[in-house]
Each structure stands twice: as structure tokens, then as C-alpha cells.
Amino acid sequence: MTPELQRWVQLVALFSEAVVGNLAATRSRVLNFCAHYEDRKRLQTELRGPGRIWRAGHSSSYPKNLPRPQRPALQLPQKRKRKQALRRPCLNSVSSLRMYNKMWHQTQEALNSLLDKESQKMTEPQRNKVIVFQMLATFYIKYVQIFRNMENVYDQIVHPQKRTLIRKILDGVMGRILELKNEMVELEMTEFHYFDDILQDLKLSPQQLDVPIPRYFLKERLEVIRGREKILARILAECGLNLPDKYAVKSIALEEAVKLIQIAERARQGRLRALFMKQIFLQECRAREIKLLGQRLSDTSLAALQIQKVWRGFYQSKKTVKEREEEMVFLGMKPPPLFNEVSDAIVQSQQVTNLRNEVQLKHEQSYQEALINIKEDLRMLEGPDIKEHLQDQIRQWFIECRNLTGTFPEYPNEEDGGSALIFSNKTPEQVIEDIIATQEEEEKLKKKKKKKEEKGKKGKKEKEKEKEKEKERKGSPKEKVVKEEDEEWKMSPSLFLELMEEGNSLYKDMWMNKDESWNFPQDYDPELIKEEKRKELEMEIRVQVDELMRQELKNLKLAVNRELEIPPRPKKGKKQNKGRKGRKGKRGKKEKDLTADRTIESLYQELVEEGLLIQALKVNLSDYIGEYSYLGTTLRQVAIEPMPSLLDVRQLITLYGILPLGSAEVHERAPLVKSLLLAGPPGVGKKMLVHAICTETGANLFNLSASNIAGKYPGKTGLQMMIHLVFKVARQLQPSVVWIQDTEKTFYKKVPQAEKRYEPKRLKRYLPKLLKLLKPDDRILIVGTTHRPFDAELQPFCRVYQKIILVPRPDYASRYVLWKQIILRHGGELTNALNISCLSKVTDGFTQGQIVQVVKEVLTERRVRQQSHKPLTAIEFITMMTNMNPVYREEEENFKNWYAKTPLGKKRVLSLTVGGNKEKEKDKGKKGKKGKKKK
């Protein structure tokens, strides 16, 4: 019997039941049959190809234009393995290598053009602040795009020598971004900037403005971080300070456990019995209805009409639902059906990245071994020739100087560089010219000294006049702001432009037009290593040659000129050394090592046992969910200062906290940020941001909160010892973060009576001194968090914290994204029954912490299992939030008013008032001119 014939038999059986029996019961059976038939039809078409539902091997009415379906042939294990190997992603495929090399070349071209533009623009003088900000913002956005591409290239390229050059340029671009940010802050007197118009001109989305965190921060220190985490876990386990388990198991008595099991089992049996009795009851009802109606003749036309109604209604409802979903996807109101599922392409790309990481490590190891081996080979082969060449060169210098001046020259000291100071890529003729030029310069210097002595005899009257002039120049702060606006704008000198230009020139010389067809696996280039190691070898051999040639020069002086060697005059040097020794002695007294006899491991263990060194939570900065502020520029145009968005806060944490701590090169040269303050209402994620800094950089976390240090290391000497321990370990195991939670307690205006015994103001005097001792080499960041900054004394508070960041409550856009992400992360499903837009509108004023807490309370394990037949609704979340207190407008205004009293806030208010007064004066002048014309 064919499948179609079977289907018609089933339909006829349903016709007879529709006529004789209950039509409502038959309708449900028809619907189930139709749905089952539709699913079976779709499955068969997917398995056996396009066209009608054909049986395999049925050839009576099969269409000629379609290929016949065949059963897949069985494969041997060897063939199967070969097929899997062919499907694996090829790491060294030509396409992937070309893609990343092409990306690198394009990024280098963009960087080269940007460096040219920047050098041209900086020479042009500017007075208009708006034009200057537009220029700085454009450079900043372009550097961020270059940084994103360069970071991706550095993470994926396998060639070790290319990676060293890319790393150098990457650090330069990173530092330049921080410099431009600092310039924009000084220009606009605010930490938050909005680039809506510039992004529109450059045709970029706001998401492309997000500064990425380089992956090499953790990748290159992965073994160190893992080892440190093991030591920390071991110490915590020994002390019994382990973190509490996420799912703690409560112990109960045996009788209670038996009762619980009995209750659960009886409830299960009761549910099954109820279901069984329901089925029996329905069968009896159906039989009773058939007896009442009696046996009637089957009317096929009525049955067919009933089935047509059911089928058409079912088909049309399915069609309308499908069309509505497609329309919502097309309009962007709903994600595609497979949006949240991980595609095969993403899985494959992850496999490729893992393989690339393995190959990067192998190539790096072989490169480091080659550096040593090639240098030794060069020493054996070319070392004697280099030594002989250097000796001949220096001997020729002796003879030339003797012929010119009549005496042999003085040999340079090792501290000055030895013979390298004279022969730094110079010919003998150039060396002779340098000798003559130095003699002329010495004569000029003598003349200048005589003139300075004559000019140095100034009277007291002239000095007093100069002081009076300086006082006249200094005026009120408003006058200063006006003068600064009238003066031409000058950018502070950059320490990273030279680094980028040097890397760019190296790229042009070495890699721009290099033929790498021979280097398919992208391993190291031995010729480039030889060039580098020849220079190093020459410097090493030059030191040995200098010692020999000094002795030879002595012999020549004795033999030819019969001159005794004039002893050097070490008077000046002795004085300098004395001064330096004295200074060192003084510094040694100040920075006395209180724990010189102890190891870092013992200090580390002591800090962990005392609870001053804690384990950072594994939180990424990307988990701090937020959205870009789309009204920032328009609000500032109307002279309204907008509250920063969560994405702006996240970007500032990246710029001020993560990038300098992650790279030692950037921390040494970039504008130094030693301390950071996060101020905002409770629940906005300040603590999470501190832990995110530690997670992204692999930093140690020290907790010096007033509540944590209470009762520990008592007395003045104990406090000194505690600070010494913390900062000694932080320097040795840098990068490090020193966290002071509720930092307003350290700077209380008046200590509450209940907290006096804890001495919350212990660190107040020491923090400014500690900041002065921190150097650019020390990758240590002091981070304070507070939810009541108005309780602290403002001046000492702002002296300690260099950068102050207001962390606001989330706006509508951030709440919308937050609700979606948090519900999905906790196992929830987004359906049409759950109106996220309404939910985010109703929860205005609530913080991120409150939203996360509500989602956790609603989405229990039982509620997650019920979602298939009972979808989530907004009312479930809203009822849970009725017991919580939101952040009111008055509290937000208090934070704004407090920030306006900080140094940067004052400057911002002052610049706005001066700018407003200027515009009013211009308007008045225009109106006065118009009035005169009318008269």
C-alpha cells in the first residue's frame, strides 16, 4: 500500500467518526494528525531530496529530471579518518595568511597617512576650541580603529619577528590614544566626551568606538597567573579561609530525609493516579455520547466539510504566525530564529585560533633558540674578522690625529661609550671633521662664559621689577580662563609619536615589499637575526678591542712622543659622586626596608592570612553591560550637562585602569594615573569594576578598606609595617590594585560615635605620601569606591584621587540591554509574552545590582523548567521589585552637585559660565549696532 493510500484510509476513518461521534473531539485528532503529517513530510523531503515523498527504490512514477535517491555507501574506518582530516581547518592555509598580512599592510598604510596628517595639523596654530576638539576627536577615533585592527593582527599572526614589530607599534598606538584622551580632558574640562557628529561623518557605529583590551595582557602571563592562583588557594585552604561554595548542602536528620522522600513519592503516585482516572472518565463520557446518539448513517460530505474547516484554520493560523515572525525579523524588532545558537563557523574559527596559539608558542621557542645559536655561529665565523677590522680602524684614527694635531688623541672612557662614540657609522674623514669642530666649539664656550659672568651682575631692583611683572600677569581665575581661550592652542609633546614613526620606518624598510614565498609556515627569518646579532657582537668585541687599544696607545705615547700619561682629573667626578652618595644615603633613610631579612613568599603569605590580599572575582569588563548615550551632543548644545552612560564609564576604566596596568611600556611613558575614584549610588557596579580591572590585567588585589584593616597592625609602627608590606609585595608582583572600599570613611568630616573605636581615618596622612613615592615604573593603581562622597572632606579627598568617575544608574537604553542579557544568562527565554521595553520603562531608577537580584529570585530552577508551557511575563519581575528602593532624582542631583565642587568640575563650570558670558556680550553688541542703524 502506498503512503498516499494509507493517508486517505486514515482520513476516511476520521470522516466516519466526525459524522457519528463528537465533532469537538474529532477536531483535536485531525489537528494532531495534520501537524504530524506536516512534520513527517518535511523530514522525508530533507532526507530524500526535493520533490514529492518518494520511497527509495520506487521507480514507477519517478520524475526523469531528478537524480534518484541512493543509500549512502558504508565507509571503512581509514576512509572516515581521511575524510575527517580533510574537513579539519588548515592552519597554514594561504587564504588565512594572506588575509592577516593584508590586514596588517592596510593598517600600516592607515597609520602612515594618520601620522602625516597629525604632523601637518599640529604645526597649524588654532584658537577656536571647537575646531581643536574636532581635530583631536577625529585623531582619537582613527587611532582607536587602528588599535582594534592591530590588536587583532598581533593576536593572529604567527611570524615571531613580525609580532615583535607589531607589538612595538601596538604599544605606541595605545599610548597615543591615552595622550589624546588627556588632551581632550584638559581642553573640555570633563572626563566624558561625545562624538555623534564625527561618527556620522566617518560612517562608524558607536560600538566601534569601544577601546578593546589586548589579549596578550593575559596570554603572555598565563602561567604566572595560574601559579599565583594555586599558591593563593593553598594558603586560603591552610588557613581555613576558603570562599564559600556556590551550592552549600545543609545537613538534616535521617528521619526528616525519610519523610521528605515519602512525601515526594506519594505526591508522584497521586499525580499518576489522577491522570489515569481522567483518561478512564473521558473514555466513559465518549461511550455514553455514542449510546445516546445511536448509530447513524455516515454522511461523507458533512465530515469532509468539517475536516476542511479544521485543516484550513490550522494552516492559515500557522501561516499568519510565520509571516508575522518574518516581518518582525525583517524590521529588526526580533532576532533571527538561530540567533543565539553557536554556528559551525564560530566553532571552526575557535579551533583555528587555538591551533594558531600553539603554533605561535612553537615558533617563539624556535626563534629564541635561534637567537642564541646564530649569535654563537657568528662569533666563531665572523668574530676574528670584526676584531681585526676594528683594530685597523682605531689605529688609522691614531695616525690621522697625530698628523693633524701633532699629538695622539685621548681615548674615550667606557662610560661615554668607548670607540663607538667616535666611529658610530662614520668614515675616517668625518671623524677628522668632528675633531676640528669640537676644538672650535670649546673656544666658543670659553667666550660665552666670559659674557655670562658680565651679565650675571644684576641688581636687586631688576629682580623686584620682574617679580612685580609676574604678579601682574597672575590674575583672577576667570581672567586666566579668558586668556587661555584667547591664546593659541598648543599640544603637549608626545612620547609615543617617535615610537610609532620608528616602527613605521622599520616596516617600510623590512616588510613592506618583502618576498615571503619561500616562508610558507611563517617561521623566523635567519637573515634578519644575523643582521641584529652582528651589531650586538660588534659591540661586545668593541669592548675587548678598546681595552687592547688603550694599552697600545700608552705604548705609542711612550715610544714615539716619550710622553708620560697625564693622570685624569677626578675632582668634578668626586664631587658629583659625593653628592650622589649623600642623596642616596638620605633616600635610604626614608625608604628603609623594614623586612630586608624576609622573602617575598613569606610576606605574601602573611598578607593573605591577615586578609589584606584577597582573591579577585572572575569578572570580565564586557560583563558590565551598558549602551552608548545618543543624546550627549544634543544636550550639551542646549547647555545641559548629561549624566554619563554605562558604556562611557566602561571606556574610562579601560583607558585609566586596564591599558596602563597591562603594558609596562605604556605605563612608563603615558600620562600617569596613580589613583582612581568610583563614586555612585549603591548597586551600580563599582565593586564589579574593581574586580574586572584585576581579571583583565591579571593584577593582585589588596584590600585596605577601613573596615578590613580595623584592629590589624595596631599603633603607628604597626601601620607603617602594614603599608610597607602591602607596597613591597605590590611592587614585586606588579601589576597590583590597592582597593579602598567606602573610602569616604578614611576622609570623614566627623567620625560617627559608633565607628570611633575602628579608627577609620588611619590612612588619611599616609595616602598622599604613598602617591608621591609611586614612580612610572611601579604598575600600582589605588582605586577607591564610595556611595557617600559628600561625607568626606573635599580637599584631601581630591588630593589623593587623581581621576574621579561618576558611575550613574542605568538609562533606558542600558536597562533594555541589561534585562535581555541577564534573563538569557540565567536560563530565561524571551517570548512575545515578555515585554522587555515595558519592563525597562517601569524600572526607571533601579540599579544594575537590583535588576540582577530580581532575575535571580524569579528564575529559579523550577521556574526555568516551566517556561515551555508557562512563558515569562513582566509582572513577575515587577512584583519582586516593589520591596526595593530606587535611586531618586534628588540623590542623583546630590552626586552632580558634589562633582561640580571637585577641581575638574569647577573648571568645567567656570569654562561654561565664561563661554556663556562671551556669547551674551556678542549678542548685546549686535543688538546695539542694529539699534543705531534704525535711528
PDB file of N, CA, C and O in Angstrom, residues 509-559:
ATOM      1  N   ASP A 509      61.086  49.525   5.585  1.00  0.00           N
ATOM      2  CA  ASP A 509      62.397  49.010   5.167  1.00  0.00           C
ATOM      3  C   ASP A 509      62.419  47.485   5.075  1.00  0.00           C
ATOM      4  O   ASP A 509      63.043  46.935   4.160  1.00  0.00           O
ATOM      5  N   MET A 510      61.741  46.808   6.010  1.00  0.00           N
ATOM      6  CA  MET A 510      61.905  45.356   6.120  1.00  0.00           C
ATOM      7  C   MET A 510      60.760  44.555   5.514  1.00  0.00           C
ATOM      8  O   MET A 510      61.001  43.554   4.842  1.00  0.00           O
ATOM      9  N   TRP A 511      59.512  44.969   5.753  1.00  0.00           N
ATOM     10  CA  TRP A 511      58.382  44.080   5.479  1.00  0.00           C
ATOM     11  C   TRP A 511      57.443  44.554   4.385  1.00  0.00           C
ATOM     12  O   TRP A 511      56.622  43.755   3.915  1.00  0.00           O
ATOM     13  N   MET A 512      57.536  45.794   3.983  1.00  0.00           N
ATOM     14  CA  MET A 512      56.537  46.326   3.048  1.00  0.00           C
ATOM     15  C   MET A 512      56.569  45.597   1.701  1.00  0.00           C
ATOM     16  O   MET A 512      55.540  45.169   1.180  1.00  0.00           O
ATOM     17  N   ASN A 513      57.752  45.452   1.142  1.00  0.00           N
ATOM     18  CA  ASN A 513      57.884  44.811  -0.184  1.00  0.00           C
ATOM     19  C   ASN A 513      58.690  43.514  -0.107  1.00  0.00           C
ATOM     20  O   ASN A 513      59.335  43.120  -1.081  1.00  0.00           O
ATOM     21  N   LYS A 514      58.657  42.866   1.036  1.00  0.00           N
ATOM     22  CA  LYS A 514      59.456  41.644   1.208  1.00  0.00           C
ATOM     23  C   LYS A 514      58.767  40.454   0.561  1.00  0.00           C
ATOM     24  O   LYS A 514      57.561  40.266   0.713  1.00  0.00           O
ATOM     25  N   ASP A 515      59.551  39.653  -0.145  1.00  0.00           N
ATOM     26  CA  ASP A 515      59.034  38.444  -0.787  1.00  0.00           C
ATOM     27  C   ASP A 515      59.129  37.284   0.209  1.00  0.00           C
ATOM     28  O   ASP A 515      60.220  36.892   0.625  1.00  0.00           O
ATOM     29  N   GLU A 516      57.970  36.745   0.592  1.00  0.00           N
ATOM     30  CA  GLU A 516      57.937  35.658   1.568  1.00  0.00           C
ATOM     31  C   GLU A 516      57.392  34.374   0.963  1.00  0.00           C
ATOM     32  O   GLU A 516      56.830  33.536   1.679  1.00  0.00           O
ATOM     33  N   SER A 517      57.559  34.209  -0.298  1.00  0.00           N
ATOM     34  CA  SER A 517      57.044  32.995  -0.952  1.00  0.00           C
ATOM     35  C   SER A 517      57.761  31.745  -0.459  1.00  0.00           C
ATOM     36  O   SER A 517      57.193  30.655  -0.450  1.00  0.00           O
ATOM     37  N   TRP A 518      59.018  31.884  -0.019  1.00  0.00           N
ATOM     38  CA  TRP A 518      59.779  30.737   0.485  1.00  0.00           C
ATOM     39  C   TRP A 518      59.358  30.344   1.902  1.00  0.00           C
ATOM     40  O   TRP A 518      59.564  29.216   2.327  1.00  0.00           O
ATOM     41  N   ASN A 519      58.788  31.285   2.661  1.00  0.00           N
ATOM     42  CA  ASN A 519      58.482  31.056   4.076  1.00  0.00           C
ATOM     43  C   ASN A 519      56.994  30.765   4.240  1.00  0.00           C
ATOM     44  O   ASN A 519      56.247  31.555   4.818  1.00  0.00           O
ATOM     45  N   PHE A 520      56.562  29.617   3.763  1.00  0.00           N
ATOM     46  CA  PHE A 520      55.144  29.269   3.834  1.00  0.00           C
ATOM     47  C   PHE A 520      54.661  29.029   5.263  1.00  0.00           C
ATOM     48  O   PHE A 520      53.602  29.515   5.647  1.00  0.00           O
ATOM     49  N   PRO A 521      55.416  28.333   6.129  1.00  0.00           N
ATOM     50  CA  PRO A 521      54.937  28.123   7.517  1.00  0.00           C
ATOM     51  C   PRO A 521      55.064  29.348   8.405  1.00  0.00           C
ATOM     52  O   PRO A 521      54.682  29.298   9.565  1.00  0.00           O
ATOM     53  N   GLN A 522      55.607  30.453   7.892  1.00  0.00           N
ATOM     54  CA  GLN A 522      55.753  31.704   8.646  1.00  0.00           C
ATOM     55  C   GLN A 522      56.604  31.522   9.905  1.00  0.00           C
ATOM     56  O   GLN A 522      56.245  31.953  11.001  1.00  0.00           O
ATOM     57  N   ASP A 523      57.760  30.888   9.712  1.00  0.00           N
ATOM     58  CA  ASP A 523      58.738  30.757  10.781  1.00  0.00           C
ATOM     59  C   ASP A 523      59.704  31.942  10.723  1.00  0.00           C
ATOM     60  O   ASP A 523      59.582  32.812   9.863  1.00  0.00           O
ATOM     61  N   TYR A 524      60.700  31.967  11.634  1.00  0.00           N
ATOM     62  CA  TYR A 524      61.615  33.116  11.696  1.00  0.00           C
ATOM     63  C   TYR A 524      62.507  33.202  10.455  1.00  0.00           C
ATOM     64  O   TYR A 524      62.763  32.207   9.772  1.00  0.00           O
ATOM     65  N   ASP A 525      62.988  34.433  10.194  1.00  0.00           N
ATOM     66  CA  ASP A 525      63.879  34.697   9.063  1.00  0.00           C
ATOM     67  C   ASP A 525      65.311  34.757   9.596  1.00  0.00           C
ATOM     68  O   ASP A 525      65.668  35.681  10.343  1.00  0.00           O
ATOM     69  N   PRO A 526      66.196  33.800   9.247  1.00  0.00           N
ATOM     70  CA  PRO A 526      67.559  33.790   9.821  1.00  0.00           C
ATOM     71  C   PRO A 526      68.408  34.986   9.391  1.00  0.00           C
ATOM     72  O   PRO A 526      69.273  35.424  10.136  1.00  0.00           O
ATOM     73  N   GLU A 527      68.172  35.528   8.205  1.00  0.00           N
ATOM     74  CA  GLU A 527      68.980  36.671   7.735  1.00  0.00           C
ATOM     75  C   GLU A 527      68.750  37.909   8.604  1.00  0.00           C
ATOM     76  O   GLU A 527      69.689  38.661   8.900  1.00  0.00           O
ATOM     77  N   LEU A 528      67.522  38.120   9.003  1.00  0.00           N
ATOM     78  CA  LEU A 528      67.227  39.274   9.874  1.00  0.00           C
ATOM     79  C   LEU A 528      67.880  39.107  11.243  1.00  0.00           C
ATOM     80  O   LEU A 528      68.365  40.083  11.834  1.00  0.00           O
ATOM     81  N   ILE A 529      67.919  37.860  11.726  1.00  0.00           N
ATOM     82  CA  ILE A 529      68.576  37.603  13.013  1.00  0.00           C
ATOM     83  C   ILE A 529      70.075  37.878  12.906  1.00  0.00           C
ATOM     84  O   ILE A 529      70.684  38.459  13.812  1.00  0.00           O
ATOM     85  N   LYS A 530      70.663  37.496  11.786  1.00  0.00           N
ATOM     86  CA  LYS A 530      72.100  37.722  11.589  1.00  0.00           C
ATOM     87  C   LYS A 530      72.426  39.214  11.601  1.00  0.00           C
ATOM     88  O   LYS A 530      73.435  39.639  12.180  1.00  0.00           O
ATOM     89  N   GLU A 531      71.587  40.011  10.954  1.00  0.00           N
ATOM     90  CA  GLU A 531      71.824  41.460  10.938  1.00  0.00           C
ATOM     91  C   GLU A 531      71.790  42.052  12.348  1.00  0.00           C
ATOM     92  O   GLU A 531      72.622  42.887  12.707  1.00  0.00           O
ATOM     93  N   GLU A 532      70.810  41.604  13.152  1.00  0.00           N
ATOM     94  CA  GLU A 532      70.709  42.112  14.530  1.00  0.00           C
ATOM     95  C   GLU A 532      71.902  41.650  15.369  1.00  0.00           C
ATOM     96  O   GLU A 532      72.504  42.449  16.103  1.00  0.00           O
ATOM     97  N   LYS A 533      72.250  40.371  15.254  1.00  0.00           N
ATOM     98  CA  LYS A 533      73.293  39.814  16.118  1.00  0.00           C
ATOM     99  C   LYS A 533      74.686  40.281  15.717  1.00  0.00           C
ATOM    100  O   LYS A 533      75.587  40.296  16.555  1.00  0.00           O
ATOM    101  N   ARG A 534      74.885  40.665  14.469  1.00  0.00           N
ATOM    102  CA  ARG A 534      76.174  41.236  14.068  1.00  0.00           C
ATOM    103  C   ARG A 534      76.456  42.528  14.842  1.00  0.00           C
ATOM    104  O   ARG A 534      77.581  42.775  15.277  1.00  0.00           O
ATOM    105  N   LYS A 535      75.405  43.353  14.986  1.00  0.00           N
ATOM    106  CA  LYS A 535      75.578  44.617  15.716  1.00  0.00           C
ATOM    107  C   LYS A 535      75.880  44.353  17.192  1.00  0.00           C
ATOM    108  O   LYS A 535      76.763  44.995  17.783  1.00  0.00           O
ATOM    109  N   GLU A 536      75.160  43.412  17.793  1.00  0.00           N
ATOM    110  CA  GLU A 536      75.424  43.073  19.194  1.00  0.00           C
ATOM    111  C   GLU A 536      76.832  42.512  19.366  1.00  0.00           C
ATOM    112  O   GLU A 536      77.542  42.870  20.314  1.00  0.00           O
ATOM    113  N   LEU A 537      77.211  41.625  18.450  1.00  0.00           N
ATOM    114  CA  LEU A 537      78.538  41.020  18.519  1.00  0.00           C
ATOM    115  C   LEU A 537      79.628  42.073  18.351  1.00  0.00           C
ATOM    116  O   LEU A 537      80.660  42.038  19.040  1.00  0.00           O
ATOM    117  N   GLU A 538      79.400  43.015  17.468  1.00  0.00           N
ATOM    118  CA  GLU A 538      80.374  44.089  17.260  1.00  0.00           C
ATOM    119  C   GLU A 538      80.546  44.934  18.526  1.00  0.00           C
ATOM    120  O   GLU A 538      81.667  45.306  18.883  1.00  0.00           O
ATOM    121  N   MET A 539      79.456  45.201  19.244  1.00  0.00           N
ATOM    122  CA  MET A 539      79.549  45.972  20.481  1.00  0.00           C
ATOM    123  C   MET A 539      80.313  45.207  21.560  1.00  0.00           C
ATOM    124  O   MET A 539      81.123  45.792  22.300  1.00  0.00           O
ATOM    125  N   GLU A 540      80.086  43.892  21.636  1.00  0.00           N
ATOM    126  CA  GLU A 540      80.801  43.079  22.624  1.00  0.00           C
ATOM    127  C   GLU A 540      82.289  43.023  22.303  1.00  0.00           C
ATOM    128  O   GLU A 540      83.130  43.145  23.199  1.00  0.00           O
ATOM    129  N   ILE A 541      82.611  42.816  21.027  1.00  0.00           N
ATOM    130  CA  ILE A 541      84.024  42.729  20.631  1.00  0.00           C
ATOM    131  C   ILE A 541      84.696  44.102  20.775  1.00  0.00           C
ATOM    132  O   ILE A 541      85.874  44.201  21.115  1.00  0.00           O
ATOM    133  N   ARG A 542      83.933  45.182  20.563  1.00  0.00           N
ATOM    134  CA  ARG A 542      84.489  46.533  20.659  1.00  0.00           C
ATOM    135  C   ARG A 542      84.980  46.832  22.079  1.00  0.00           C
ATOM    136  O   ARG A 542      85.994  47.510  22.266  1.00  0.00           O
ATOM    137  N   VAL A 543      84.262  46.300  23.081  1.00  0.00           N
ATOM    138  CA  VAL A 543      84.693  46.498  24.472  1.00  0.00           C
ATOM    139  C   VAL A 543      86.057  45.854  24.706  1.00  0.00           C
ATOM    140  O   VAL A 543      86.950  46.446  25.350  1.00  0.00           O
ATOM    141  N   GLN A 544      86.246  44.644  24.154  1.00  0.00           N
ATOM    142  CA  GLN A 544      87.539  43.962  24.300  1.00  0.00           C
ATOM    143  C   GLN A 544      88.632  44.700  23.532  1.00  0.00           C
ATOM    144  O   GLN A 544      89.757  44.867  24.028  1.00  0.00           O
ATOM    145  N   VAL A 545      88.286  45.154  22.320  1.00  0.00           N
ATOM    146  CA  VAL A 545      89.264  45.865  21.487  1.00  0.00           C
ATOM    147  C   VAL A 545      89.674  47.183  22.150  1.00  0.00           C
ATOM    148  O   VAL A 545      90.853  47.580  22.094  1.00  0.00           O
ATOM    149  N   ASP A 546      88.713  47.870  22.819  1.00  0.00           N
ATOM    150  CA  ASP A 546      89.021  49.143  23.480  1.00  0.00           C
ATOM    151  C   ASP A 546      90.081  48.966  24.563  1.00  0.00           C
ATOM    152  O   ASP A 546      90.988  49.802  24.703  1.00  0.00           O
ATOM    153  N   GLU A 547      89.973  47.877  25.326  1.00  0.00           N
ATOM    154  CA  GLU A 547      90.980  47.624  26.360  1.00  0.00           C
ATOM    155  C   GLU A 547      92.367  47.413  25.746  1.00  0.00           C
ATOM    156  O   GLU A 547      93.367  47.949  26.238  1.00  0.00           O
ATOM    157  N   LEU A 548      92.409  46.654  24.655  1.00  0.00           N
ATOM    158  CA  LEU A 548      93.706  46.406  23.994  1.00  0.00           C
ATOM    159  C   LEU A 548      94.286  47.684  23.396  1.00  0.00           C
ATOM    160  O   LEU A 548      95.482  47.964  23.512  1.00  0.00           O
ATOM    161  N   MET A 549      93.403  48.495  22.756  1.00  0.00           N
ATOM    162  CA  MET A 549      93.888  49.691  22.068  1.00  0.00           C
ATOM    163  C   MET A 549      94.283  50.798  23.053  1.00  0.00           C
ATOM    164  O   MET A 549      95.137  51.640  22.739  1.00  0.00           O
ATOM    165  N   ARG A 550      93.681  50.820  24.240  1.00  0.00           N
ATOM    166  CA  ARG A 550      94.128  51.774  25.265  1.00  0.00           C
ATOM    167  C   ARG A 550      95.575  51.478  25.665  1.00  0.00           C
ATOM    168  O   ARG A 550      96.395  52.399  25.805  1.00  0.00           O
ATOM    169  N   GLN A 551      95.866  50.212  25.860  1.00  0.00           N
ATOM    170  CA  GLN A 551      97.237  49.817  26.207  1.00  0.00           C
ATOM    171  C   GLN A 551      98.193  50.112  25.058  1.00  0.00           C
ATOM    172  O   GLN A 551      99.328  50.579  25.274  1.00  0.00           O
ATOM    173  N   GLU A 552      97.729  49.874  23.851  1.00  0.00           N
ATOM    174  CA  GLU A 552      98.569  50.156  22.668  1.00  0.00           C
ATOM    175  C   GLU A 552      98.841  51.652  22.541  1.00  0.00           C
ATOM    176  O   GLU A 552      99.950  52.071  22.162  1.00  0.00           O
ATOM    177  N   LEU A 553      97.840  52.502  22.865  1.00  0.00           N
ATOM    178  CA  LEU A 553      98.005  53.949  22.801  1.00  0.00           C
ATOM    179  C   LEU A 553      99.038  54.420  23.830  1.00  0.00           C
ATOM    180  O   LEU A 553      99.862  55.315  23.548  1.00  0.00           O
ATOM    181  N   LYS A 554      99.001  53.821  25.028  1.00  0.00           N
ATOM    182  CA  LYS A 554     100.005  54.155  26.047  1.00  0.00           C
ATOM    183  C   LYS A 554     101.408  53.841  25.540  1.00  0.00           C
ATOM    184  O   LYS A 554     102.345  54.647  25.681  1.00  0.00           O
ATOM    185  N   ASN A 555     101.535  52.670  24.950  1.00  0.00           N
ATOM    186  CA  ASN A 555     102.851  52.258  24.432  1.00  0.00           C
ATOM    187  C   ASN A 555     103.328  53.196  23.330  1.00  0.00           C
ATOM    188  O   ASN A 555     104.518  53.525  23.241  1.00  0.00           O
ATOM    189  N   LEU A 556     102.383  53.628  22.459  1.00  0.00           N
ATOM    190  CA  LEU A 556     102.757  54.538  21.377  1.00  0.00           C
ATOM    191  C   LEU A 556     103.226  55.886  21.915  1.00  0.00           C
ATOM    192  O   LEU A 556     104.207  56.477  21.428  1.00  0.00           O
ATOM    193  N   LYS A 557     102.516  56.387  22.931  1.00  0.00           N
ATOM    194  CA  LYS A 557     102.906  57.678  23.518  1.00  0.00           C
ATOM    195  C   LYS A 557     104.295  57.614  24.141  1.00  0.00           C
ATOM    196  O   LYS A 557     105.108  58.536  23.998  1.00  0.00           O
ATOM    197  N   LEU A 558     104.585  56.506  24.801  1.00  0.00           N
ATOM    198  CA  LEU A 558     105.897  56.353  25.420  1.00  0.00           C
ATOM    199  C   LEU A 558     106.999  56.176  24.386  1.00  0.00           C
ATOM    200  O   LEU A 558     108.102  56.736  24.504  1.00  0.00           O
ATOM    201  N   ALA A 559     106.650  55.404  23.326  1.00  0.00           N
ATOM    202  CA  ALA A 559     107.687  55.094  22.331  1.00  0.00           C
ATOM    203  C   ALA A 559     107.949  56.261  21.379  1.00  0.00           C
ATOM    204  O   ALA A 559     109.102  56.604  21.100  1.00  0.00           O
TER     205      ALA A 559
END
